[in-house]
Amino acid sequence: MEIVLLYGGQSAEHEVSILTAQSIIRHINYEKYQVTPVYITHEGKWFCGAPITAAPQEDIRLDFDGTRATHSEEVNPSQVLCEGKIAFPALHGPNGEDGKIQGLFESLHIPYIGAGVLASAVGMDKIISKHLFQEAQIPQVPFTPLTIFDWKQERAKTLTRIEGKIVYPMFVKPANLGSSVGINRAENQEELIAAIEEAFRYDRRVLVEQGVDAREVEVAVLGNDKVETSVPGEILKSQKFYDYKEKYINNTVQLGIPADLPGEITDKIREYAKKAYLAIDSSGLTRVDFFVTYNNDIYINEVNTMPGFTQWSMYPLLWEATGKPYDQLLEELITLALERYETYRGLKNDQTENEAVSY
């Protein structure tokens, strides 16, 4: 079967996506699959490379000259997304992880790896997902959303509203981004204003959250209707906040896998991770992130429906520690994608037959 591996993309997480694609290419089972790499530029153009039919002897070059991937040709999506293929969107952030490209796969009737349209859109949107977690009764820190209209029209009133609900330190995040892009910590009003201005560079909606003195713990989730959770892992912090540069450029983040937590806290985190997964109607894969205070209070932070697969990414490392090595994890993701595709195709066929009988 041919896997169409999409990477790059139009979001600020473009470079992370390239690293994810390199890792996937190294671990695919080439006795069963071949990989067609498709690079998407910052401007949204698609470039298709030659099919990869064997594991590369060294790191495959997925670099580009600013307009196109090397050794590739520009294509239309329908030229590479057609019957008999399966899409692997190794794309992070808007236009890759937020349901847009998943909608394209659905329209073209192509099986694809990862969450569906709804779960992708909801999981990407930190504000909407928080409302769903609230409904699912998963504990969260105090938060307040704001729009660019609020900020431009009623800045003083908006600041008063935020400071009336949340105390410093606060974290300010664009509603629809990941990998810590556009996220900043604010210790006072001056820093809060600067953080909000920065976040509005990336989105028209922003989330302001209460900062907590806590450990950052993450759980990998896998499955469709039957859901599995991994052992929790911890980001071991030597500083208060790791931004995009520290995570992916300087690579200074240290991971503790499995996280050193009491058994009952581990069980509760895994239970909350499953509840969050089901709350957004996810499928395939998702990473669920939590804060755990030093009193062992648990708060959900966010979900990532297409977490990174770089060599230092938490998601595959969590599954490796749980007993699923990288190559087995990829195989299960492909199986889950085909399973979901066949399930929906069966439902559509039943619906057509019922309509025909009714008619």
CSV table of C-alpha atoms in Angstrom, one decimal:
chain,number,residue,atom,x,y,z
A,1,MET,CA,0.0,0.0,0.0
A,2,GLU,CA,1.2,3.5,-0.8
A,3,ILE,CA,1.4,6.0,2.1
A,4,VAL,CA,1.3,9.6,1.1
A,5,LEU,CA,3.3,11.4,3.8
A,6,LEU,CA,2.4,15.1,4.0
A,7,TYR,CA,4.8,17.4,5.8
A,8,GLY,CA,5.9,21.0,6.1
A,9,GLY,CA,2.7,23.0,5.9
A,10,GLN,CA,1.5,26.6,6.4
A,11,SER,CA,1.7,26.8,10.2
A,12,ALA,CA,4.5,28.1,12.5
A,13,GLU,CA,5.3,24.5,13.2
A,14,HIS,CA,6.6,23.9,9.7
A,15,GLU,CA,10.1,22.8,10.7
A,16,VAL,CA,8.9,20.5,13.4
A,17,SER,CA,6.8,18.7,10.8
A,18,ILE,CA,9.8,18.1,8.6
A,19,LEU,CA,11.6,16.5,11.6
A,20,THR,CA,8.5,14.3,12.2
A,21,ALA,CA,8.5,13.2,8.6
A,22,GLN,CA,12.1,12.2,8.7
A,23,SER,CA,11.5,10.0,11.7
A,24,ILE,CA,8.4,8.3,10.1
A,25,ILE,CA,10.4,7.6,6.9
A,26,ARG,CA,13.1,5.8,8.9
A,27,HIS,CA,10.6,3.5,10.7
A,28,ILE,CA,8.0,2.5,8.1
A,29,ASN,CA,7.8,-1.2,7.3
A,30,TYR,CA,8.9,-1.2,3.6
A,31,GLU,CA,8.0,-4.9,3.2
A,32,LYS,CA,4.3,-3.8,3.4
A,33,TYR,CA,4.3,-0.1,2.3
A,34,GLN,CA,6.0,2.5,0.1
A,35,VAL,CA,6.1,6.2,1.0
A,36,THR,CA,5.4,9.1,-1.3
A,37,PRO,CA,6.7,12.2,0.4
A,38,VAL,CA,4.7,15.4,-0.3
A,39,TYR,CA,6.1,18.7,0.9
A,40,ILE,CA,3.7,21.6,1.5
A,41,THR,CA,5.3,25.0,1.4
A,42,HIS,CA,4.5,27.9,3.7
A,43,GLU,CA,2.4,29.3,0.9
A,44,GLY,CA,0.4,26.1,0.5
A,45,LYS,CA,1.9,24.6,-2.7
A,46,TRP,CA,2.3,20.9,-2.9
A,47,PHE,CA,5.5,19.2,-4.1
A,48,CYS,CA,5.7,15.5,-4.6
A,49,GLY,CA,9.0,13.5,-4.3
A,50,ALA,CA,9.9,10.1,-5.7
A,51,PRO,CA,8.4,7.1,-3.9
A,52,ILE,CA,10.6,5.6,-1.2
A,53,THR,CA,10.6,1.8,-1.3
A,54,ALA,CA,13.3,1.0,1.2
A,55,ALA,CA,14.6,2.3,4.5
A,56,PRO,CA,17.2,5.0,3.8
A,57,GLN,CA,20.8,4.1,4.7
A,58,GLU,CA,21.1,7.6,6.2
A,59,ASP,CA,18.9,10.5,7.1
A,60,ILE,CA,16.8,11.3,4.0
A,61,ARG,CA,17.1,14.9,2.9
A,62,LEU,CA,13.7,16.6,3.2
A,63,ASP,CA,15.1,20.1,3.0
A,64,PHE,CA,14.0,22.8,0.5
A,65,ASP,CA,15.2,25.9,-1.2
A,66,GLY,CA,12.4,28.2,0.0
A,67,THR,CA,9.9,27.5,-2.7
A,68,ARG,CA,10.0,23.7,-3.2
A,69,ALA,CA,11.4,20.5,-1.8
A,70,THR,CA,14.5,19.3,-3.5
A,71,HIS,CA,14.1,16.7,-6.3
A,72,SER,CA,10.3,17.1,-6.5
A,73,GLU,CA,7.6,18.5,-8.7
A,74,GLU,CA,4.6,20.6,-8.0
A,75,VAL,CA,1.3,18.7,-7.9
A,76,ASN,CA,-2.4,19.2,-7.2
A,77,PRO,CA,-3.7,17.4,-4.1
A,78,SER,CA,-6.0,15.1,-6.2
A,79,GLN,CA,-2.9,13.9,-8.2
A,80,VAL,CA,-1.5,12.2,-5.1
A,81,LEU,CA,-4.6,11.6,-3.0
A,82,CYS,CA,-6.5,8.9,-4.8
A,83,GLU,CA,-7.9,5.4,-4.4
A,84,GLY,CA,-5.7,2.7,-2.9
A,85,LYS,CA,-3.6,5.2,-0.9
A,86,ILE,CA,-3.6,6.2,2.7
A,87,ALA,CA,-2.7,9.7,3.8
A,88,PHE,CA,-0.3,10.4,6.7
A,89,PRO,CA,-0.6,14.1,7.6
A,90,ALA,CA,2.6,14.6,9.6
A,91,LEU,CA,1.4,18.2,9.9
A,92,HIS,CA,1.3,20.2,13.1
A,93,GLY,CA,-0.8,23.3,13.9
A,94,PRO,CA,-3.3,25.2,11.7
A,95,ASN,CA,-4.0,23.8,8.2
A,96,GLY,CA,-2.7,20.4,9.2
A,97,GLU,CA,-3.9,19.4,12.6
A,98,ASP,CA,-7.1,21.5,12.8
A,99,GLY,CA,-9.5,19.5,10.6
A,100,LYS,CA,-9.0,21.4,7.4
A,101,ILE,CA,-6.9,18.8,5.6
A,102,GLN,CA,-8.9,16.0,7.2
A,103,GLY,CA,-11.9,17.5,5.5
A,104,LEU,CA,-10.1,17.2,2.2
A,105,PHE,CA,-9.3,13.5,2.8
A,106,GLU,CA,-13.0,12.9,3.7
A,107,SER,CA,-14.1,14.7,0.5
A,108,LEU,CA,-11.7,12.6,-1.6
A,109,HIS,CA,-12.7,9.4,0.2
A,110,ILE,CA,-9.1,8.6,1.3
A,111,PRO,CA,-8.3,6.8,4.5
A,112,TYR,CA,-6.0,8.8,6.7
A,113,ILE,CA,-4.0,8.5,9.9
A,114,GLY,CA,-5.1,10.5,13.0
A,115,ALA,CA,-8.2,12.1,14.4
A,116,GLY,CA,-11.2,13.0,12.2
A,117,VAL,CA,-12.5,16.5,11.2
A,118,LEU,CA,-14.4,17.2,14.4
A,119,ALA,CA,-11.8,16.0,16.9
A,120,SER,CA,-9.0,17.7,15.0
A,121,ALA,CA,-10.8,21.1,15.0
A,122,VAL,CA,-11.8,20.9,18.6
A,123,GLY,CA,-8.5,19.6,19.8
A,124,MET,CA,-6.7,22.4,18.0
A,125,ASP,CA,-8.9,25.1,19.6
A,126,LYS,CA,-7.8,25.5,23.2
A,127,ILE,CA,-10.9,27.5,24.1
A,128,ILE,CA,-13.5,25.1,22.7
A,129,SER,CA,-11.7,22.1,24.0
A,130,LYS,CA,-11.7,23.6,27.5
A,131,HIS,CA,-15.5,24.0,27.4
A,132,LEU,CA,-15.8,20.3,26.5
A,133,PHE,CA,-13.4,19.2,29.3
A,134,GLN,CA,-15.5,21.3,31.7
A,135,GLU,CA,-18.6,19.4,30.5
A,136,ALA,CA,-16.7,16.1,31.0
A,137,GLN,CA,-15.9,17.2,34.6
A,138,ILE,CA,-12.1,17.1,34.1
A,139,PRO,CA,-10.4,19.5,36.5
A,140,GLN,CA,-8.8,22.6,34.9
A,141,VAL,CA,-7.1,25.8,36.1
A,142,PRO,CA,-9.0,29.1,35.9
A,143,PHE,CA,-9.0,30.5,32.4
A,144,THR,CA,-10.6,33.3,30.4
A,145,PRO,CA,-10.8,33.7,26.6
A,146,LEU,CA,-10.7,37.0,24.7
A,147,THR,CA,-10.9,38.2,21.1
A,148,ILE,CA,-9.0,40.7,19.1
A,149,PHE,CA,-12.2,42.8,19.2
A,150,ASP,CA,-12.2,42.8,23.0
A,151,TRP,CA,-8.6,43.9,23.0
A,152,LYS,CA,-8.8,46.7,20.5
A,153,GLN,CA,-12.1,48.1,21.7
A,154,GLU,CA,-12.0,47.7,25.5
A,155,ARG,CA,-8.5,47.0,26.5
A,156,ALA,CA,-8.7,48.5,30.1
A,157,LYS,CA,-12.0,46.7,30.7
A,158,THR,CA,-10.6,43.4,29.4
A,159,LEU,CA,-7.5,43.7,31.7
A,160,THR,CA,-9.8,44.4,34.7
A,161,ARG,CA,-11.8,41.3,33.8
A,162,ILE,CA,-8.8,39.1,33.5
A,163,GLU,CA,-7.1,40.3,36.7
A,164,GLY,CA,-10.5,39.9,38.5
A,165,LYS,CA,-10.6,36.2,37.7
A,166,ILE,CA,-7.0,35.1,37.5
A,167,VAL,CA,-3.9,36.0,39.6
A,168,TYR,CA,-0.3,36.2,38.4
A,169,PRO,CA,1.6,34.4,37.1
A,170,MET,CA,-0.6,33.9,34.0
A,171,PHE,CA,0.1,32.1,30.7
A,172,VAL,CA,-1.2,33.6,27.4
A,173,LYS,CA,-1.7,31.4,24.4
A,174,PRO,CA,-3.1,31.7,20.9
A,175,ALA,CA,-6.3,29.6,20.7
A,176,ASN,CA,-5.0,27.6,17.7
A,177,LEU,CA,-1.4,26.7,17.8
A,178,GLY,CA,0.9,24.2,19.4
A,179,SER,CA,4.6,23.5,20.2
A,180,SER,CA,4.6,26.5,22.5
A,181,VAL,CA,4.5,28.9,19.6
A,182,GLY,CA,3.2,32.3,20.7
A,183,ILE,CA,2.9,31.3,24.4
A,184,ASN,CA,4.3,33.5,27.1
A,185,ARG,CA,4.3,33.7,30.9
A,186,ALA,CA,3.3,37.0,32.5
A,187,GLU,CA,4.3,38.0,36.0
A,188,ASN,CA,2.6,41.5,36.0
A,189,GLN,CA,0.3,43.7,33.9
A,190,GLU,CA,3.1,45.0,31.7
A,191,GLU,CA,4.2,41.5,30.8
A,192,LEU,CA,0.5,40.4,30.3
A,193,ILE,CA,-0.1,43.2,27.8
A,194,ALA,CA,3.1,42.2,25.9
A,195,ALA,CA,2.1,38.5,26.0
A,196,ILE,CA,-1.4,39.2,24.7
A,197,GLU,CA,0.0,41.4,21.8
A,198,GLU,CA,2.3,38.5,20.9
A,199,ALA,CA,-0.4,35.9,21.0
A,200,PHE,CA,-2.6,38.0,18.7
A,201,ARG,CA,0.1,37.8,16.1
A,202,TYR,CA,-0.9,34.2,15.6
A,203,ASP,CA,-4.7,34.1,16.2
A,204,ARG,CA,-7.7,36.4,16.6
A,205,ARG,CA,-8.7,34.5,19.8
A,206,VAL,CA,-6.5,34.2,22.8
A,207,LEU,CA,-6.6,32.2,26.0
A,208,VAL,CA,-5.3,33.5,29.4
A,209,GLU,CA,-4.8,30.8,32.0
A,210,GLN,CA,-3.8,30.8,35.7
A,211,GLY,CA,-0.2,29.7,36.2
A,212,VAL,CA,0.3,26.9,38.7
A,213,ASP,CA,3.5,25.7,40.4
A,214,ALA,CA,3.2,22.2,38.9
A,215,ARG,CA,4.8,19.3,37.1
A,216,GLU,CA,4.0,18.9,33.4
A,217,VAL,CA,2.8,15.3,32.8
A,218,GLU,CA,1.7,13.8,29.5
A,219,VAL,CA,-0.1,10.7,28.4
A,220,ALA,CA,-0.2,9.1,24.9
A,221,VAL,CA,-3.6,7.8,23.8
A,222,LEU,CA,-4.2,5.3,20.9
A,223,GLY,CA,-7.3,3.8,19.5
A,224,ASN,CA,-10.7,4.3,17.8
A,225,ASP,CA,-13.6,2.9,19.9
A,226,LYS,CA,-11.3,0.8,22.0
A,227,VAL,CA,-8.9,3.2,23.7
A,228,GLU,CA,-5.4,2.5,25.2
A,229,THR,CA,-3.4,4.9,27.3
A,230,SER,CA,0.4,4.9,27.9
A,231,VAL,CA,2.4,5.3,31.1
A,232,PRO,CA,2.6,9.0,31.9
A,233,GLY,CA,5.8,11.0,31.1
A,234,GLU,CA,7.1,14.2,32.7
A,235,ILE,CA,8.8,17.2,31.2
A,236,LEU,CA,11.6,17.8,33.8
A,237,LYS,CA,11.9,21.5,34.1
A,238,SER,CA,15.1,23.4,35.0
A,239,GLN,CA,13.3,26.7,34.1
A,240,LYS,CA,9.8,28.0,34.5
A,241,PHE,CA,8.7,27.7,30.9
A,242,TYR,CA,10.1,26.1,27.7
A,243,ASP,CA,9.3,28.0,24.5
A,244,TYR,CA,9.4,26.8,20.9
A,245,LYS,CA,13.2,27.6,20.6
A,246,GLU,CA,14.1,25.6,23.7
A,247,LYS,CA,12.0,22.6,22.7
A,248,TYR,CA,12.9,22.3,19.1
A,249,ILE,CA,16.0,24.4,18.3
A,250,ASN,CA,18.2,24.1,21.4
A,251,ASN,CA,16.5,20.8,22.5
A,252,THR,CA,17.1,21.5,26.2
A,253,VAL,CA,14.0,19.7,27.4
A,254,GLN,CA,14.6,16.6,29.5
A,255,LEU,CA,12.0,13.9,29.8
A,256,GLY,CA,11.2,11.6,32.7
A,257,ILE,CA,9.5,8.4,31.4
A,258,PRO,CA,7.7,7.0,33.2
A,259,ALA,CA,6.8,9.9,35.5
A,260,ASP,CA,7.7,9.4,39.1
A,261,LEU,CA,4.1,9.5,40.5
A,262,PRO,CA,2.1,7.5,43.1
A,263,GLY,CA,0.2,4.7,41.6
A,264,GLU,CA,-3.3,6.2,42.3
A,265,ILE,CA,-2.2,9.5,40.7
A,266,THR,CA,-0.9,7.7,37.6
A,267,ASP,CA,-4.2,5.8,37.3
A,268,LYS,CA,-6.3,9.0,37.7
A,269,ILE,CA,-4.2,10.8,35.0
A,270,ARG,CA,-4.7,7.9,32.6
A,271,GLU,CA,-8.4,7.9,33.4
A,272,TYR,CA,-8.7,11.7,32.7
A,273,ALA,CA,-6.7,11.2,29.5
A,274,LYS,CA,-9.2,8.6,28.2
A,275,LYS,CA,-12.1,10.9,29.2
A,276,ALA,CA,-10.6,13.8,27.3
A,277,TYR,CA,-10.0,11.6,24.2
A,278,LEU,CA,-13.6,10.5,24.2
A,279,ALA,CA,-14.9,14.0,25.0
A,280,ILE,CA,-13.5,15.4,21.7
A,281,ASP,CA,-14.5,12.2,19.8
A,282,SER,CA,-10.9,11.5,18.9
A,283,SER,CA,-9.5,8.5,16.9
A,284,GLY,CA,-6.1,7.2,15.9
A,285,LEU,CA,-3.9,9.1,18.3
A,286,THR,CA,-3.7,12.0,20.7
A,287,ARG,CA,-1.4,13.2,23.4
A,288,VAL,CA,-3.1,14.6,26.5
A,289,ASP,CA,-1.1,17.1,28.7
A,290,PHE,CA,-1.7,17.7,32.4
A,291,PHE,CA,-0.4,19.8,35.3
A,292,VAL,CA,0.2,17.9,38.5
A,293,THR,CA,0.8,20.1,41.6
A,294,TYR,CA,3.2,19.2,44.4
A,295,ASN,CA,0.0,18.3,46.4
A,296,ASN,CA,-0.9,15.9,43.6
A,297,ASP,CA,-3.8,18.0,42.3
A,298,ILE,CA,-4.4,17.2,38.6
A,299,TYR,CA,-5.4,19.7,36.0
A,300,ILE,CA,-5.8,19.0,32.3
A,301,ASN,CA,-3.8,21.4,30.1
A,302,GLU,CA,-4.6,20.5,26.5
A,303,VAL,CA,-4.7,17.8,23.9
A,304,ASN,CA,-2.6,17.4,20.7
A,305,THR,CA,-4.3,15.3,18.0
A,306,MET,CA,-1.1,15.1,15.9
A,307,PRO,CA,1.8,15.2,18.4
A,308,GLY,CA,5.4,15.2,17.2
A,309,PHE,CA,7.2,12.1,16.1
A,310,THR,CA,10.7,13.5,16.2
A,311,GLN,CA,13.4,11.4,17.9
A,312,TRP,CA,12.9,13.3,21.1
A,313,SER,CA,9.1,13.6,21.0
A,314,MET,CA,7.2,12.5,24.0
A,315,TYR,CA,4.4,10.5,22.2
A,316,PRO,CA,6.5,7.7,20.6
A,317,LEU,CA,8.8,7.6,23.7
A,318,LEU,CA,5.7,7.0,26.0
A,319,TRP,CA,4.5,4.1,23.9
A,320,GLU,CA,8.0,2.6,23.7
A,321,ALA,CA,8.1,2.7,27.6
A,322,THR,CA,4.6,1.1,27.6
A,323,GLY,CA,5.8,-1.8,25.3
A,324,LYS,CA,5.1,-0.5,21.8
A,325,PRO,CA,8.3,0.4,19.8
A,326,TYR,CA,8.2,3.0,17.1
A,327,ASP,CA,7.7,0.6,14.1
A,328,GLN,CA,4.8,-1.2,15.9
A,329,LEU,CA,3.2,2.1,16.8
A,330,LEU,CA,3.2,3.2,13.1
A,331,GLU,CA,1.7,-0.2,12.1
A,332,GLU,CA,-1.1,0.2,14.6
A,333,LEU,CA,-1.8,3.8,13.5
A,334,ILE,CA,-2.2,2.6,9.9
A,335,THR,CA,-4.4,-0.3,11.0
A,336,LEU,CA,-6.6,2.1,13.0
A,337,ALA,CA,-6.9,4.5,10.0
A,338,LEU,CA,-8.1,1.6,7.7
A,339,GLU,CA,-10.4,0.3,10.4
A,340,ARG,CA,-12.1,3.7,10.8
A,341,TYR,CA,-12.3,4.2,7.0
A,342,GLU,CA,-14.0,0.8,6.5
A,343,THR,CA,-16.4,1.5,9.4
A,344,TYR,CA,-17.6,4.8,8.0
A,345,ARG,CA,-17.8,3.3,4.5
A,346,GLY,CA,-20.0,0.5,5.9
A,347,LEU,CA,-22.2,3.0,7.6
A,348,LYS,CA,-22.6,5.1,4.4
A,349,ASN,CA,-23.4,2.0,2.4
A,350,ASP,CA,-26.1,0.9,5.0
A,351,GLN,CA,-27.5,4.4,4.9
A,352,THR,CA,-27.7,4.4,1.1
A,353,GLU,CA,-29.5,1.0,1.1
A,354,ASN,CA,-31.9,2.1,3.8
A,355,GLU,CA,-32.7,5.2,1.8
A,356,ALA,CA,-33.3,3.2,-1.3
A,357,VAL,CA,-35.6,0.8,0.6
A,358,SER,CA,-37.5,3.7,2.1
A,359,TYR,CA,-37.8,5.4,-1.2
